[in-house]
């Protein structure tokens, strides 16, 4: 076998193992799933789930995906018979590349759309790159290896995103928690939930649900994620937030990665990792 053929077959084997690992885990993570409230429109992107939450008038979009997913997103809206101009607010759970990639596109298309974000997101969004200054790492070495492999086979995946400059009309939330302003037309509390990133927020919905962003996840549990998002700046802070969520009697977690799940699974997985277990990535 010549060298080129050999290289191709090695890469193919790695790809097959990698893809079957991912699909296996995706399927097996689906057990004991929780249904979304029926009015919520889920738009699943490559890795990030984003949601349209109906308001008195129009919709609030919770998060958005990678920049390259914009056209796919518009198509999905069409298929759901939703006019993109009916999106009046976009809430950003935090500044990472897989959550804010087409924010500029949306505000350019509809300048009256308002972005809702935490004050800590303001400089991080303007920087256009996932913050790597707060340390932290990947939950375990298996997931670290998958991350490295994905980076190897995904050209241009460098944790950057189009920088977003917050406008005067955007809604900046401050402090540990805040009610959504009345103009939004949705009575809901926003909780500051750092740990995954220093600017993370989550949205409590109908008292029982929480749109968690990356405060928790339901992805790669069989590889040992144990409901943590794969990367965390401070895992101790994440667990203290899980305890807070449990004390608020929230029953269902709606994560950005993976399907919704019952809050009891946070309780079962509390403190499974400590900060020193994390594998430094950056
Ligand atoms: Zn993130």
Coordinates of C-alpha atoms and ligand atoms in Angstrom, one line a residue:
X1 CA 0.0 0.0 0.0
X2 CA 1.4 3.4 -0.9
X3 CA 1.7 6.1 1.7
X4 CA -1.2 8.2 0.4
X5 CA -3.6 5.2 0.5
X6 CA -2.3 4.3 3.9
X7 CA -2.9 7.8 5.2
X8 CA -6.4 7.9 3.7
X9 CA -7.4 4.6 5.3
X10 CA -6.0 5.7 8.7
X11 CA -8.0 8.9 8.5
X12 CA -11.1 7.0 7.4
X13 CA -10.9 4.6 10.3
X14 CA -10.5 7.5 12.7
X15 CA -13.5 9.3 11.2
X16 CA -15.7 6.2 11.3
X17 CA -14.8 5.6 15.0
X18 CA -15.3 9.2 15.8
X19 CA -18.7 9.5 14.0
X20 CA -20.0 6.3 15.4
X21 CA -19.0 7.3 18.9
X22 CA -20.8 10.6 18.5
X23 CA -24.0 9.1 17.0
X24 CA -24.0 6.3 19.5
X25 CA -23.8 8.7 22.3
X26 CA -26.4 11.0 20.8
X27 CA -28.8 8.1 20.6
X28 CA -28.1 6.7 24.0
X29 CA -28.4 10.1 25.6
X30 CA -32.0 10.3 24.6
X31 CA -33.4 8.0 27.2
X32 CA -35.6 9.5 29.9
X33 CA -36.1 12.6 27.8
X34 CA -38.2 15.5 28.9
X35 CA -40.5 17.3 26.4
X36 CA -40.2 20.9 25.7
X37 CA -43.2 23.1 26.5
X38 CA -45.4 22.8 23.3
X39 CA -45.2 26.5 22.4
X40 CA -41.4 26.5 22.3
X41 CA -39.9 26.1 18.8
X42 CA -36.6 24.2 18.9
X43 CA -34.1 24.7 16.1
X44 CA -31.3 22.1 16.4
X45 CA -28.1 23.3 14.8
X46 CA -24.9 21.3 14.4
X47 CA -24.0 21.3 18.1
X48 CA -26.2 24.0 19.7
X49 CA -29.9 23.9 20.3
X50 CA -31.5 27.3 19.9
X51 CA -35.1 28.1 20.8
X52 CA -37.8 30.5 19.8
X53 CA -39.9 31.6 22.8
X54 CA -43.3 33.2 21.8
X55 CA -44.0 36.6 23.3
X56 CA -47.2 38.6 23.4
X57 CA -45.9 39.9 20.1
X58 CA -43.4 38.0 18.1
X59 CA -40.6 35.9 19.4
X60 CA -37.5 35.9 21.6
X61 CA -34.6 33.8 20.2
X62 CA -32.5 32.1 22.9
X63 CA -28.9 31.9 21.6
X64 CA -27.7 31.4 18.0
X65 CA -25.2 29.1 16.4
X66 CA -22.0 29.3 14.4
X67 CA -21.8 32.0 11.8
X68 CA -21.9 29.4 9.0
X69 CA -25.3 28.2 10.2
X70 CA -27.2 31.4 9.4
X71 CA -28.7 30.3 6.1
X72 CA -29.6 26.9 7.6
X73 CA -31.3 28.8 10.5
X74 CA -33.3 31.0 8.0
X75 CA -34.5 27.9 6.2
X76 CA -35.6 26.2 9.4
X77 CA -37.6 29.4 10.3
X78 CA -39.3 29.2 6.9
X79 CA -40.2 25.6 7.4
X80 CA -41.7 26.5 10.8
X81 CA -43.7 29.3 9.1
X82 CA -41.9 31.9 11.2
X83 CA -41.0 35.3 9.7
X84 CA -37.5 36.3 10.7
X85 CA -38.7 39.8 11.2
X86 CA -41.0 38.6 14.0
X87 CA -37.9 37.9 16.1
X88 CA -37.9 41.0 18.4
X89 CA -35.3 39.9 21.0
X90 CA -32.3 37.7 21.0
X91 CA -31.1 36.6 24.4
X92 CA -27.4 35.5 24.5
X93 CA -26.6 32.9 27.2
X94 CA -22.9 33.8 26.9
X95 CA -20.3 35.0 24.4
X96 CA -19.0 31.6 23.0
X97 CA -18.6 31.1 19.2
X98 CA -21.3 28.4 19.0
X99 CA -23.9 30.8 20.7
X100 CA -23.3 34.1 19.0
X101 CA -22.1 33.4 15.4
X102 CA -24.8 35.2 13.5
X103 CA -25.8 37.9 15.9
X104 CA -24.5 40.6 13.5
X105 CA -26.5 39.1 10.6
X106 CA -29.7 39.3 12.6
X107 CA -29.3 42.8 13.8
X108 CA -28.2 43.9 10.3
X109 CA -31.4 42.4 8.8
X110 CA -33.6 43.8 11.5
X111 CA -32.0 46.8 13.3
X112 CA -35.0 47.1 15.7
X113 CA -34.2 43.7 17.1
X114 CA -32.8 44.0 20.6
X115 CA -30.1 41.8 22.1
X116 CA -30.5 40.8 25.8
X117 CA -27.2 40.0 27.5
X118 CA -25.3 40.2 30.8
X119 CA -23.0 43.2 31.3
X120 CA -20.0 40.8 31.5
X121 CA -20.7 39.8 27.9
X122 CA -20.2 43.3 26.5
X123 CA -16.4 43.3 26.3
X124 CA -16.2 39.6 25.5
X125 CA -18.6 39.9 22.5
X126 CA -16.6 42.9 21.2
X127 CA -13.4 40.8 21.4
X128 CA -14.7 38.2 18.9
X129 CA -13.1 35.2 20.5
X130 CA -13.9 32.8 23.3
X131 CA -12.3 34.1 26.5
X132 CA -9.3 31.9 27.3
X133 CA -7.9 34.1 30.2
X134 CA -9.9 32.5 33.0
X135 CA -8.3 29.0 32.9
X136 CA -10.4 25.9 33.4
X137 CA -10.4 23.0 31.0
X138 CA -12.1 20.0 29.5
X139 CA -13.9 17.6 31.9
X140 CA -11.8 14.5 31.2
X141 CA -9.1 13.1 28.9
X142 CA -11.4 11.1 26.7
X143 CA -13.4 14.2 25.8
X144 CA -10.2 16.2 25.5
X145 CA -9.1 13.7 22.8
X146 CA -12.4 14.1 21.0
X147 CA -12.0 17.9 21.1
X148 CA -8.5 17.6 19.6
X149 CA -9.7 15.2 16.9
X150 CA -12.6 17.5 16.0
X151 CA -10.2 20.4 15.8
X152 CA -8.0 18.4 13.5
X153 CA -10.8 17.6 11.1
X154 CA -12.6 21.0 11.2
X155 CA -10.6 23.5 9.3
X156 CA -11.0 27.1 10.6
X157 CA -12.4 26.1 14.0
X158 CA -10.5 28.5 16.2
X159 CA -13.1 29.6 18.7
X160 CA -13.5 33.0 17.1
X161 CA -16.8 34.7 16.0
X162 CA -17.7 38.0 14.3
X163 CA -17.3 40.6 17.0
X164 CA -20.5 42.2 18.2
X165 CA -20.6 45.8 19.5
X166 CA -23.5 46.3 21.9
X167 CA -25.8 49.1 20.7
X168 CA -27.6 51.7 22.9
X169 CA -30.9 49.9 22.3
X170 CA -29.8 46.5 23.5
X171 CA -30.8 45.4 27.0
X172 CA -28.0 44.9 29.4
X173 CA -28.7 42.9 32.6
X174 CA -26.7 43.4 35.7
X175 CA -26.0 41.5 38.9
X176 CA -27.0 38.1 40.1
X177 CA -30.6 38.0 38.8
X178 CA -33.0 40.3 37.0
X179 CA -36.6 40.2 35.7
X180 CA -37.0 40.6 32.0
X181 CA -38.0 44.2 31.3
X182 CA -41.8 44.6 30.9
X183 CA -41.5 45.6 27.2
X184 CA -40.4 42.1 26.3
X185 CA -43.8 40.7 27.2
X186 CA -42.6 37.6 29.0
X187 CA -42.6 37.4 32.8
X188 CA -39.4 35.6 33.4
X189 CA -36.3 35.7 35.6
X190 CA -32.8 35.7 34.3
X191 CA -30.1 34.3 36.6
X192 CA -26.4 35.0 36.3
X193 CA -24.8 31.5 36.0
X194 CA -21.0 31.8 35.6
X195 CA -18.7 28.8 35.9
X196 CA -18.8 27.6 32.3
X197 CA -17.9 31.2 31.3
X198 CA -17.7 34.4 33.4
X199 CA -20.6 36.0 31.5
X200 CA -23.2 33.1 31.4
X201 CA -26.9 33.7 32.1
X202 CA -29.9 31.3 32.2
X203 CA -33.6 32.0 31.7
X204 CA -36.2 30.6 34.1
X205 CA -39.3 29.8 32.2
X206 CA -42.8 29.2 33.7
X207 CA -41.1 28.5 37.1
X208 CA -40.4 24.8 36.2
X209 CA -38.0 25.1 33.3
X210 CA -34.6 26.7 32.9
X211 CA -33.0 27.5 29.5
X212 CA -29.6 26.7 30.9
X213 CA -27.2 27.7 28.1
X214 CA -24.0 25.9 29.0
X215 CA -24.5 25.8 32.8
X216 CA -25.4 22.1 32.3
X217 CA -25.6 19.9 29.2
X218 CA -26.9 16.5 28.1
X219 CA -24.1 15.6 25.6
X220 CA -21.4 13.0 25.7
X221 CA -22.5 11.6 29.1
X222 CA -21.4 8.2 28.1
X223 CA -17.9 9.6 27.7
X224 CA -18.2 10.9 31.2
X225 CA -19.5 14.5 30.8
X226 CA -21.9 13.8 33.7
X227 CA -24.1 16.7 32.5
X228 CA -21.3 19.3 32.6
X229 CA -20.7 21.2 29.4
X230 CA -17.4 19.8 27.9
X231 CA -15.4 23.0 28.9
X232 CA -15.7 24.8 32.1
X233 CA -13.8 27.7 33.6
X234 CA -14.7 26.8 37.2
X235 CA -16.5 23.6 37.9
X236 CA -17.0 24.4 41.6
X237 CA -19.0 27.4 40.6
X238 CA -21.1 25.3 38.2
X239 CA -22.0 22.8 40.9
X240 CA -23.0 25.7 43.3
X241 CA -25.3 26.9 40.6
X242 CA -26.8 23.4 40.2
X243 CA -27.6 23.5 43.9
X244 CA -29.2 26.9 43.5
X245 CA -31.3 25.6 40.6
X246 CA -32.4 22.6 42.7
X247 CA -33.3 24.9 45.6
X248 CA -35.5 26.9 43.2
X249 CA -37.5 23.8 42.6
X250 CA -36.9 23.9 38.9
X251 CA -37.9 20.5 37.4
X252 CA -36.6 20.6 33.8
X253 CA -33.3 21.7 32.4
X254 CA -33.2 22.8 28.8
X255 CA -29.5 22.8 27.8
X256 CA -27.9 24.2 24.7
X257 CA -26.2 20.9 24.0
X258 CA -28.3 17.8 24.0
X259 CA -31.9 17.2 24.9
X260 CA -33.9 18.5 27.9
X261 CA -33.6 16.5 31.1
X262 CA -35.0 16.3 34.6
X263 CA -33.3 18.3 37.3
X264 CA -32.9 15.2 39.4
X265 CA -30.0 14.3 37.1
X266 CA -28.1 17.4 38.4
X267 CA -28.5 16.1 41.9
X268 CA -27.2 12.7 40.9
X269 CA -24.1 14.2 39.3
X270 CA -23.2 16.9 41.8
X271 CA -19.5 17.2 42.6
X272 CA -18.4 14.3 40.3
X273 CA -15.5 16.4 39.1
X274 CA -13.3 18.9 40.9
X275 CA -11.3 21.7 39.3
X276 CA -8.1 19.7 39.4
X277 CA -9.6 17.0 37.2
X278 CA -10.0 19.3 34.3
X279 CA -7.7 18.9 31.4
X280 CA -6.2 22.2 30.3
X281 CA -7.0 22.9 26.7
X282 CA -5.8 26.4 25.9
Ligands
LIG1 ZN1 -20.0 27.9 25.9

